[in-house]
Short mmCIF file of C-alpha atoms in Angstrom, two decimals:
data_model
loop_
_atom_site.label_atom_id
_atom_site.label_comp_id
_atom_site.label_asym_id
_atom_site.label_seq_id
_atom_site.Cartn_x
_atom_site.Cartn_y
_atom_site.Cartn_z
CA UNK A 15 -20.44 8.14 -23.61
CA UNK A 16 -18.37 11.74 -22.65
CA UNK A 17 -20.51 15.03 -23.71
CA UNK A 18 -18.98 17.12 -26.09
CA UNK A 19 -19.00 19.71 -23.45
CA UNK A 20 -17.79 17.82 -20.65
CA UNK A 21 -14.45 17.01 -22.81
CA UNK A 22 -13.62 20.25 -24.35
CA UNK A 23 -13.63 21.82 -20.39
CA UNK A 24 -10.81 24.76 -20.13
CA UNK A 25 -8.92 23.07 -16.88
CA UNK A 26 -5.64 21.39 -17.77
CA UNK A 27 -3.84 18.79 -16.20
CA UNK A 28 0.15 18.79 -15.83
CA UNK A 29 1.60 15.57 -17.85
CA UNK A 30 4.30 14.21 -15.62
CA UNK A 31 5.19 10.94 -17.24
CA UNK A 32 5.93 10.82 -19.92
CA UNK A 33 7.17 14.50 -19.51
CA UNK A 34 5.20 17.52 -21.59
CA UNK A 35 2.92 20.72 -21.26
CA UNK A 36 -0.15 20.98 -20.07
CA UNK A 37 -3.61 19.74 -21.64
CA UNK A 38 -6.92 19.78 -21.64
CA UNK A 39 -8.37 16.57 -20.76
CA UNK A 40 -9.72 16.14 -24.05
CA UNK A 41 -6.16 16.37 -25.56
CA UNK A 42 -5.06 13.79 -22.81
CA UNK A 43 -7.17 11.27 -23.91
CA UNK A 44 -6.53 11.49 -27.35
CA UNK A 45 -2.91 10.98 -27.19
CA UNK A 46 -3.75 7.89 -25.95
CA UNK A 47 -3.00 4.74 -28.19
CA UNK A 48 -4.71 1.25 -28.31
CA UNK A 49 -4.97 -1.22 -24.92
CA UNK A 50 -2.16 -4.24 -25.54
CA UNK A 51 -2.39 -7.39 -25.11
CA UNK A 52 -2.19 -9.24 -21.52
CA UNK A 53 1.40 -9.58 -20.56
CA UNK A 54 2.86 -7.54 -23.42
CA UNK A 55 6.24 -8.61 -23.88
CA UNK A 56 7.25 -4.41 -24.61
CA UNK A 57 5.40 -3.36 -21.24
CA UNK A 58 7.21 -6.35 -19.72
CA UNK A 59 10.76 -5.00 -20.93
CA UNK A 60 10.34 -1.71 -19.78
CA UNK A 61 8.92 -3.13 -15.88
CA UNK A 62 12.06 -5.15 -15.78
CA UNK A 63 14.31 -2.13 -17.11
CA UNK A 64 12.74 0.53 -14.57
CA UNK A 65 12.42 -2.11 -11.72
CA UNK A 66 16.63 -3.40 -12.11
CA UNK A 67 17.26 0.60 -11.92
CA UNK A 68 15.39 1.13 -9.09
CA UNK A 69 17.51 -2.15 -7.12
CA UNK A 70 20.94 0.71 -7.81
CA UNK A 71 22.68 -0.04 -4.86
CA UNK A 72 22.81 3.55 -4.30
CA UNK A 73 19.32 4.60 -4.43
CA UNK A 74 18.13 1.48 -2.43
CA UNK A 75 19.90 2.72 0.06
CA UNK A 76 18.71 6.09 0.13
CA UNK A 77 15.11 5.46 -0.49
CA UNK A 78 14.56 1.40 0.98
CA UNK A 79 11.06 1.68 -0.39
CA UNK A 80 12.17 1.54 -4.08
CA UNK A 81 14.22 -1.70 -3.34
CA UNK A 82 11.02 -3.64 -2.39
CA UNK A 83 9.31 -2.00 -5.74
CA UNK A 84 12.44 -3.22 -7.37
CA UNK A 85 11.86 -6.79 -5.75
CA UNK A 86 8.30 -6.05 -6.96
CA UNK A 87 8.86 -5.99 -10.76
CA UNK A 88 11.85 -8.51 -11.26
CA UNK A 89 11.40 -10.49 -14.18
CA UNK A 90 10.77 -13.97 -12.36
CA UNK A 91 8.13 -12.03 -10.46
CA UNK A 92 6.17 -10.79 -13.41
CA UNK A 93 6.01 -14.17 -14.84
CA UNK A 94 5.01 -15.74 -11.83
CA UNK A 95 2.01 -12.86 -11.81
CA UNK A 96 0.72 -13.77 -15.50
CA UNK A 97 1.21 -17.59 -14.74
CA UNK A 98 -1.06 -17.28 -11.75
CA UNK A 99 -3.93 -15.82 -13.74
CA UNK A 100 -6.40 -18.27 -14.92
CA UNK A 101 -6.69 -19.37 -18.39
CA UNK A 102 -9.96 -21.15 -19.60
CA UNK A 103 -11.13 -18.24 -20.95
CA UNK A 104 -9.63 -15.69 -22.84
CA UNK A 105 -8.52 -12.32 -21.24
CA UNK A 106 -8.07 -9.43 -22.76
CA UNK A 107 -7.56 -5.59 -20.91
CA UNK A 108 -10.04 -4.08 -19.36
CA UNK A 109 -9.59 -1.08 -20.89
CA UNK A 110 -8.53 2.56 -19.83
CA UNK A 111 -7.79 2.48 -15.81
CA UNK A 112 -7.84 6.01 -14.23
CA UNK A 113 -5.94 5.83 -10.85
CA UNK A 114 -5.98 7.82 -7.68
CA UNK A 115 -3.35 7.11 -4.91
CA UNK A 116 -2.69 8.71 -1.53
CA UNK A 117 -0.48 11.51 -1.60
CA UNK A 118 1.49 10.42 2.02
CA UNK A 119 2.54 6.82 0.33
CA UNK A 120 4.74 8.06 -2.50
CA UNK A 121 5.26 4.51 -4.18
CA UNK A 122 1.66 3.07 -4.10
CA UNK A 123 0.77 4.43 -7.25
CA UNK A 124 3.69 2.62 -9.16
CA UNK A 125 2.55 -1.28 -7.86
CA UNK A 126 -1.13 -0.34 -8.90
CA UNK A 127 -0.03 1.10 -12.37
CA UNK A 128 2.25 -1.58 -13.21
CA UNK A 129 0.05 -4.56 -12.87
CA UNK A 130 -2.72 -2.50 -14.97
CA UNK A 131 0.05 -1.82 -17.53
CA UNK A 132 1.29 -5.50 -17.18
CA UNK A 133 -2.36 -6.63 -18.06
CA UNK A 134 -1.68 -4.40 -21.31
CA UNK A 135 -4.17 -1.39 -20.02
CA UNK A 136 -3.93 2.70 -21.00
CA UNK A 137 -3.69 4.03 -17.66
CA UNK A 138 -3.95 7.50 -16.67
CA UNK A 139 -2.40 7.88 -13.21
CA UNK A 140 -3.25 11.41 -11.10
CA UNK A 141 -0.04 11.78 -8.88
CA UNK A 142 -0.92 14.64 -6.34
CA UNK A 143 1.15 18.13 -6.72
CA UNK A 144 1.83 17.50 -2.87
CA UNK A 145 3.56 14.12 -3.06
CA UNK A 146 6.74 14.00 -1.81
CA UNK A 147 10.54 13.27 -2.89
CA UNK A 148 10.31 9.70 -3.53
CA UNK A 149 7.52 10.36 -6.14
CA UNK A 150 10.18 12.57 -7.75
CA UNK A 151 12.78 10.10 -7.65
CA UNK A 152 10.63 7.32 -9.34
CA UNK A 153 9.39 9.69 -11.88
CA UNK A 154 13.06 10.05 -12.70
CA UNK A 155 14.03 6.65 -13.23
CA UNK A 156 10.83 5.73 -15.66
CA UNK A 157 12.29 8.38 -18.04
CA UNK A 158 15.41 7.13 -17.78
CA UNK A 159 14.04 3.38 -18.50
CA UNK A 160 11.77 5.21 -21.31
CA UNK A 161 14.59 6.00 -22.73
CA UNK A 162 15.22 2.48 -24.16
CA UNK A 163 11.65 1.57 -24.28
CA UNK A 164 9.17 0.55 -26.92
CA UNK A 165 7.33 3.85 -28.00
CA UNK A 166 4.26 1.51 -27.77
CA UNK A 167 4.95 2.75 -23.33
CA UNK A 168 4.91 6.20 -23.87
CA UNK A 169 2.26 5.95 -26.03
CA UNK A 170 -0.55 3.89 -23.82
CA UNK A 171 0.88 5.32 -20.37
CA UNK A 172 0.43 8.61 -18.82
CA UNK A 173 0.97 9.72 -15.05
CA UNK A 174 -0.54 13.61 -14.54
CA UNK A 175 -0.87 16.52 -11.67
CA UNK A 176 -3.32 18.21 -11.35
CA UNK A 177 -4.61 20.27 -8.02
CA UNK A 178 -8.53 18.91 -6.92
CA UNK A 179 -10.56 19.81 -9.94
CA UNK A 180 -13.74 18.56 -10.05
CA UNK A 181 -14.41 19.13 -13.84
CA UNK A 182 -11.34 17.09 -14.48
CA UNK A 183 -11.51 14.31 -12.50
CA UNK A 184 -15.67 13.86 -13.58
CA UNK A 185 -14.46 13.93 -17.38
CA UNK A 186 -11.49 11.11 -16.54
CA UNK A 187 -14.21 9.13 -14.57
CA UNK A 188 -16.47 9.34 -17.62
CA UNK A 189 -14.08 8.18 -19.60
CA UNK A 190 -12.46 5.40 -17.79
CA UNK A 191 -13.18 1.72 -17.79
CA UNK A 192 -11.89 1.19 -14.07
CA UNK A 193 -11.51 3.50 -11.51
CA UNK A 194 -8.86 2.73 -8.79
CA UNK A 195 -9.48 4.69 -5.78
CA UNK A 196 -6.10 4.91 -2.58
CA UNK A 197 -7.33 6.94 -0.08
CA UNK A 198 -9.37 7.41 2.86
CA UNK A 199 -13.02 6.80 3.46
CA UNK A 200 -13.94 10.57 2.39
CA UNK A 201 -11.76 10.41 -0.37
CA UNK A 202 -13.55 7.26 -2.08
CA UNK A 203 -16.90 9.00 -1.05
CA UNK A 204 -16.13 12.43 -2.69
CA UNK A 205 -14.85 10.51 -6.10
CA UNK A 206 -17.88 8.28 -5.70
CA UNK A 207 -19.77 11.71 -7.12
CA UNK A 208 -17.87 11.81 -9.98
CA UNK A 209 -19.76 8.67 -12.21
CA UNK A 210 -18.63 5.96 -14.38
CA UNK A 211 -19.87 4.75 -17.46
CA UNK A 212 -22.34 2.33 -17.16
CA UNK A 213 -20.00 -0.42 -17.91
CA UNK A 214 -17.23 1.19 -15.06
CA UNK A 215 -16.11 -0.25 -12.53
CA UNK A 216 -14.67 1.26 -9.49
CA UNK A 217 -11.85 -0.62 -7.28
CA UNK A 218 -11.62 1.22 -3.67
CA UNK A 219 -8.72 0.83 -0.72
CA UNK A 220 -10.28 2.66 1.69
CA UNK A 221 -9.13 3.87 5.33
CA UNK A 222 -7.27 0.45 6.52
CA UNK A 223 -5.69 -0.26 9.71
CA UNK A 224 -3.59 -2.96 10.81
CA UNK A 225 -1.74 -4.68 13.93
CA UNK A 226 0.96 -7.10 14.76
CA UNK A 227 0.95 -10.07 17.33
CA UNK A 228 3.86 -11.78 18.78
CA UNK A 229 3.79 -15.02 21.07
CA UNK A 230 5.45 -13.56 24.31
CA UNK A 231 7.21 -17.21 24.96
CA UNK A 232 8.39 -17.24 21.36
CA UNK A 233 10.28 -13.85 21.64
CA UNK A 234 11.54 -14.97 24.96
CA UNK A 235 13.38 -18.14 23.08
CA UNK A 236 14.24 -16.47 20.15
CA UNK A 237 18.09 -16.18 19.89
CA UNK A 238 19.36 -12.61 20.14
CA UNK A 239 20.43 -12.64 16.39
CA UNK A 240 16.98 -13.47 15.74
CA UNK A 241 15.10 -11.06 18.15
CA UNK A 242 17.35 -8.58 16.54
CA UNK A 243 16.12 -9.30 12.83
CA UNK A 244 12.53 -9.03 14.18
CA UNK A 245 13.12 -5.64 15.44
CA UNK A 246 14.60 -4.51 12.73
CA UNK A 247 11.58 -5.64 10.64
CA UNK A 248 9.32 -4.18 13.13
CA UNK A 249 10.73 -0.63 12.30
CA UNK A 250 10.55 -1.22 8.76
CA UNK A 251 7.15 -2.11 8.94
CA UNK A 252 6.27 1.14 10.69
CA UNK A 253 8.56 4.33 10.11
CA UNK A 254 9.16 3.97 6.37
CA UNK A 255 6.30 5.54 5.80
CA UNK A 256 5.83 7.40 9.52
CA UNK A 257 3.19 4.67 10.68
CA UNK A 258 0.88 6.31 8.04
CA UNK A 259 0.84 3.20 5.51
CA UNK A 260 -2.79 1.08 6.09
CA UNK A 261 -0.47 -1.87 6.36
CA UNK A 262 1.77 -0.16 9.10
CA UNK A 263 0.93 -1.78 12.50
CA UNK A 264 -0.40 0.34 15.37
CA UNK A 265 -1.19 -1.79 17.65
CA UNK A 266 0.62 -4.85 19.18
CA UNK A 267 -1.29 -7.77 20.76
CA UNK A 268 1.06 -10.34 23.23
CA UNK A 269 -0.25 -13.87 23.15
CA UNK A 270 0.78 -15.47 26.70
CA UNK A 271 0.78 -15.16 30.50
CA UNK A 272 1.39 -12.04 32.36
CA UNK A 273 5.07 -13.04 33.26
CA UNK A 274 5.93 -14.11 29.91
CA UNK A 275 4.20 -10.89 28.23
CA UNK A 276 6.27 -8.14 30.66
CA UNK A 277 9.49 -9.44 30.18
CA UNK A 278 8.85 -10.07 26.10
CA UNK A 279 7.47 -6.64 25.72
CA UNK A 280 9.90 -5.08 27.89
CA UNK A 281 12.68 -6.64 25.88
CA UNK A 282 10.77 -5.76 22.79
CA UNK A 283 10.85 -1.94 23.46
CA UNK A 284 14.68 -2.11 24.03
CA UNK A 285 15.53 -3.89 20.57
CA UNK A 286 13.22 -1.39 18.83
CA UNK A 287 14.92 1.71 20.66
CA UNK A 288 17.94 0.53 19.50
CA UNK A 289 17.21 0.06 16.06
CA UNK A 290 15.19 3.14 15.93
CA UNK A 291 18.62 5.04 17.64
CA UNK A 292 20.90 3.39 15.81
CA UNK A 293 18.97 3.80 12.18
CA UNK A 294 18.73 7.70 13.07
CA UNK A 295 14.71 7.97 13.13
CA UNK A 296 13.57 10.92 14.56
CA UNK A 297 10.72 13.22 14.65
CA UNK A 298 9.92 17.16 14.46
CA UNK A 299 8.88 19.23 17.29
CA UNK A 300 5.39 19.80 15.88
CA UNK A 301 4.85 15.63 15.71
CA UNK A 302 6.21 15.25 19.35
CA UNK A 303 3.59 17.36 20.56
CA UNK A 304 0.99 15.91 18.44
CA UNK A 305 2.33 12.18 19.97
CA UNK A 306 1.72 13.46 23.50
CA UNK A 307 -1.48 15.21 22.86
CA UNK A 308 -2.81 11.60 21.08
CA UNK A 309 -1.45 9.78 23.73
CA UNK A 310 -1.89 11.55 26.73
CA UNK A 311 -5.95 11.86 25.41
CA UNK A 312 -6.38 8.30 25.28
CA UNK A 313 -5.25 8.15 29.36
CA UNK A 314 -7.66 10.31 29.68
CA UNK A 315 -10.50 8.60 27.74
CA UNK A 316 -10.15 5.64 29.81
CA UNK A 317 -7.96 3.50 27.00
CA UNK A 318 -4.63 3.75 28.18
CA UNK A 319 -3.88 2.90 31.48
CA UNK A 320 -0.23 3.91 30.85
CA UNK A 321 2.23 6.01 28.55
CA UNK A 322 5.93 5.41 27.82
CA UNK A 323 7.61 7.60 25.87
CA UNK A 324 11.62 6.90 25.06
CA UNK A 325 12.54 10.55 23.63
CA UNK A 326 10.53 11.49 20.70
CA UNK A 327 10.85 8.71 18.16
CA UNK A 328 9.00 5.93 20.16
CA UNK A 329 5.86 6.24 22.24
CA UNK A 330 4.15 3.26 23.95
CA UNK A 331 0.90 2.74 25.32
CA UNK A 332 -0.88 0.10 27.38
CA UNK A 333 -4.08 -0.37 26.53
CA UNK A 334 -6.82 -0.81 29.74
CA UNK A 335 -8.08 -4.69 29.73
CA UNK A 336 -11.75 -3.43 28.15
CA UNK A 337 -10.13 -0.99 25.97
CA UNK A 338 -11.02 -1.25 22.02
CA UNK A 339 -7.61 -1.44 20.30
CA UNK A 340 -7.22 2.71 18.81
CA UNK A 341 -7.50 2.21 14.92
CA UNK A 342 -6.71 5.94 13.66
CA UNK A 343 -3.58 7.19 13.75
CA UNK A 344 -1.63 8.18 16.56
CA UNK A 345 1.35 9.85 15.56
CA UNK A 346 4.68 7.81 13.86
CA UNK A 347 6.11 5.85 16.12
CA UNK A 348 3.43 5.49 18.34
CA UNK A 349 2.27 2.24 19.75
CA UNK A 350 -0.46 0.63 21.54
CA UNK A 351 0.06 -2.49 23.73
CA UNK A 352 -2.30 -5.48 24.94
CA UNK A 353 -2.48 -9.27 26.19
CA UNK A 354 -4.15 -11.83 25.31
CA UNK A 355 -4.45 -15.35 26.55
CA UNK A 356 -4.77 -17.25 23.51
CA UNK A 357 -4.66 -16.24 19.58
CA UNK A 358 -8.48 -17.20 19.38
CA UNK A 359 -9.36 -14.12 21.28
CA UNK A 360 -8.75 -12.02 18.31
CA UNK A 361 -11.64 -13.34 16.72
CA UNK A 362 -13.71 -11.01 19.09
CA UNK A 363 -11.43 -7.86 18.43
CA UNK A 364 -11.02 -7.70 14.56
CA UNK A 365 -12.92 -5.37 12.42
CA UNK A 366 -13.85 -5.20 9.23
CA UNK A 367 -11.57 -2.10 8.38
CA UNK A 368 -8.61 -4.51 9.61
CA UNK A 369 -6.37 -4.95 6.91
CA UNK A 370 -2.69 -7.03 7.47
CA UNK A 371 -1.91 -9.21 10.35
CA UNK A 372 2.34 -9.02 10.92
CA UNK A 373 3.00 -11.96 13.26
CA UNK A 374 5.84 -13.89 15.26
CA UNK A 375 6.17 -16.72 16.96
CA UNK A 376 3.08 -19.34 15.33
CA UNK A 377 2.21 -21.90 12.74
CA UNK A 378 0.87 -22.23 9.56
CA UNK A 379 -1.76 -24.44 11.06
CA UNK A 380 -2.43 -21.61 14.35
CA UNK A 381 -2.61 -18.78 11.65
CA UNK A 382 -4.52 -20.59 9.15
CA UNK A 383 -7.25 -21.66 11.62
CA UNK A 384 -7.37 -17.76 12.87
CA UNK A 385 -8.36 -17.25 9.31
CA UNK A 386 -11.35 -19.40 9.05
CA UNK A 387 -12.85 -18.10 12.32
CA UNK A 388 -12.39 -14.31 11.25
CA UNK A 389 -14.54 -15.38 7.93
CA UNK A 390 -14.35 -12.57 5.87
CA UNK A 391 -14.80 -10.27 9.51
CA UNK A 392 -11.49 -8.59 8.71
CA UNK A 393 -8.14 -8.95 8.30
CA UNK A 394 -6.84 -9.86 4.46
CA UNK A 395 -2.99 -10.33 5.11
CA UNK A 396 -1.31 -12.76 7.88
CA UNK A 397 2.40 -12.05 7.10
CA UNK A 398 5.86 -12.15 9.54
CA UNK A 399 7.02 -8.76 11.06
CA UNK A 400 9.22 -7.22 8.52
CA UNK A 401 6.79 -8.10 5.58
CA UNK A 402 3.84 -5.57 6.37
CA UNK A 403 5.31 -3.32 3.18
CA UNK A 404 5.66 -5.87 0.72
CA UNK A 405 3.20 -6.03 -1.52
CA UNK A 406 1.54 -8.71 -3.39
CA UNK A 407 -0.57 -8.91 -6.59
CA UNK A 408 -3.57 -10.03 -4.09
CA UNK A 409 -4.10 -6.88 -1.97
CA UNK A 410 -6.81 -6.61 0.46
CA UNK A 411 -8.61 -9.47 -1.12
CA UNK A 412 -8.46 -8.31 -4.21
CA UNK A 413 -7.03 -10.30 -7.12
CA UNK A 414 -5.49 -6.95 -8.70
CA UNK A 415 -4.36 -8.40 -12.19
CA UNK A 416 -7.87 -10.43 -12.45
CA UNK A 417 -9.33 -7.07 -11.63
CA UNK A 418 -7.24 -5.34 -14.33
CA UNK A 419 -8.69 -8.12 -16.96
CA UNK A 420 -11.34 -9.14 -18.62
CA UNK A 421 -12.76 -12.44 -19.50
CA UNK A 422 -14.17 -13.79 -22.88
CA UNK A 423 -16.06 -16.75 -23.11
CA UNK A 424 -14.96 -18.80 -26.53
CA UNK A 425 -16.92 -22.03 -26.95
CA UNK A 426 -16.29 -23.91 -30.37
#
């Protein structure tokens, strides 16, 4: 239960969506209206509205991010998320859901908040004053899609600023039902001060990292058209978000012999030049340097037995034969290189903080065995190059709309 004095504290949070003044957190929470019912055919209505305006030809084209949200909350892809929950008991919302996404992945936030909503949750969503201009953009288009939307949306939903404030995060932890937590390993710790209710729940994505792995005689006897596609993938996987997404890939392993992996790689590299050139990717002086300092340090630590850079956009490194694969980030664009004899051989390599697995060039069968010998080690996501982005109601294990839910047991 929330203290009388823990509600009526003076700090004030900035109400984004939908747009008014500032309140107390106390006011914030009492402008909230009822939890729905799972799948709410109003909350459904405005997802599709918002999600066809975010597929405008020209704003997919200036922000590709918002296309794949789009993608995300078409209406056949809604229903196929409520068909796939189970439904031998009855499930109701879990409640109020108080979320907290990184500020460097600007559409995060919206896939987390729309399942809750979807499941017919309040949700209170703290968008960080520093996020960037794709934030801004999506906060747009749900007003316009408010617009035309049940007043039952404005009334249950609520996206807020507010700078790092302890009192008001602890007093929208206290008051939550489920606490969903983007961020890195100190950010889940620090918000792991702030408690729950004892019936809360907190759902965590911590610090993730991730890696692709390509069979060096597939990419050899891929046509061009197709090595192209990859490439193109490849890129989207990695700069949309300047490598800094947990599902980005920084490292790539080459399944195959030595004579197969140099000439696969090398042809690699010049496909993702060119798509990097041709796409216009490019970065500041200040990450250049930073690039070279990573780089150039891991030589020097005894990972890298080599550095490549082709101008300041794309950095590669070869990683020495005993060398752990680097897992923190290295800079965008910036990637690490190994062989491997056989796909098995990941099985020693994967971690636990190992989150997608982008691949080329195996079978269902190859990739599903991998799976069974990592047992729960690491690695939650086995999907092609160019799908590393896209996300999927089951994220990092996690059955997101079963998490969003609750179940009640009705026996006659």
């Amino acid at each position: 239960m929330l203290d009388r004095q823990t509600l009526d504290e003076p700090s004030l949070v900035r109400v984004r969506f939908p747009a008014g003044a500032a309140v107390s957190v106390a006011a914030l929470l009492g402008q909230l209206g009822q939890a729905l019912e799972v799948g709410d055919e109003r909350v459904r209505t405005f997802l599709t509205a918002f999600g066809k305006r975010l597929l405008r030809p020209a704003l997919a084209r200036r922000h590709p991010e918002l296309g794949s949200l789009g993608f995300f909350l078409r209406p056949s892809e809604l229903a196929r998320t409520l068909e796939g929950l189970p439904t031998e008991h009855v499930r109701v919302p879990r409640g109020l859901v108080f979320h907290i996404p990184p500020a460097n992945v600007d559409t995060v936030f919206v896939y987390s908040w729309a399942l809750s909503a979807l499941m017919g949750n309040r949700n209170v969503v703290r968008l960080s004053p520093r996020s960037g201009a794709v934030a801004e953009v999506v906060l747009e288009t749900l007003h316009e899609a408010l617009a035309d939307a049940d007043p039952v949306v404005a009334a249950t939903q609520r996206i807020v600023s507010y700078e790092r404030d302890d009192a008001v995060t602890a007093a929208l932890s206290a008051a939550c039902d489920l606490r969903v937590v983007w961020g890195g390993d100190r950010s889940v710790l620090e918000l792991r001060r702030h408690a729950l209710p004892p019936h809360g729940r907190d759902l965590v994505f911590p610090d993730r990292s991730s890696f692709a792995v390509v069979r060096a005689a597939a990419w050899l006897c891929a046509p061009r058209a197709a090595r192209v596609t990859v490439a193109e993938g490849f890129v989207n996987d990695t700069y949309w978000f300047d490598q800094a997404a947990c599902s980005s890939p920084r490292t790539v392993y080459w399944v195959g012999a030595q004579g197969d992996y140099d000439a696969a790689r090398a042809d690699f590299g010049d496909h993702v030049a060119r798509v990097v050139a041709v796409r216009g990717w490019g970065v500041d002086a200040a990450m250049a340097v930073e690039k070279r300092v990573s780089t150039y340090g891991l030589a020097a630590d005894g990972v890298a037995e080599s550095v490549e850079f082709r101008g300041n956009a794309l950095a590669n490194v070869t990683l020495a034969a005993s060398a752990a694969a680097p897992r923190h980030w290295l800079g965008a664009g910036t990637f690490a290189h190994a062989r491997l004899e056989s796909l098995a051989e990941l099985a020693a390599l994967v971690e636990r903080r190992d989150q997608t697995m982008t691949h080329f060039g195996f079978g269902q069968g190859e990739l599903e065995e991998l799976a069974r010998g990592l047992a729960g080690r690491g690695v939650d996501r086995m999907v092609p190059v160019g799908s590393a982005l896209t996300f999927h109601r089951v994220w990092d294990g996690v059955d997101l709309p079963a998490e969003f839910t609750r179940l009640v047991t009705v026996i006659r």
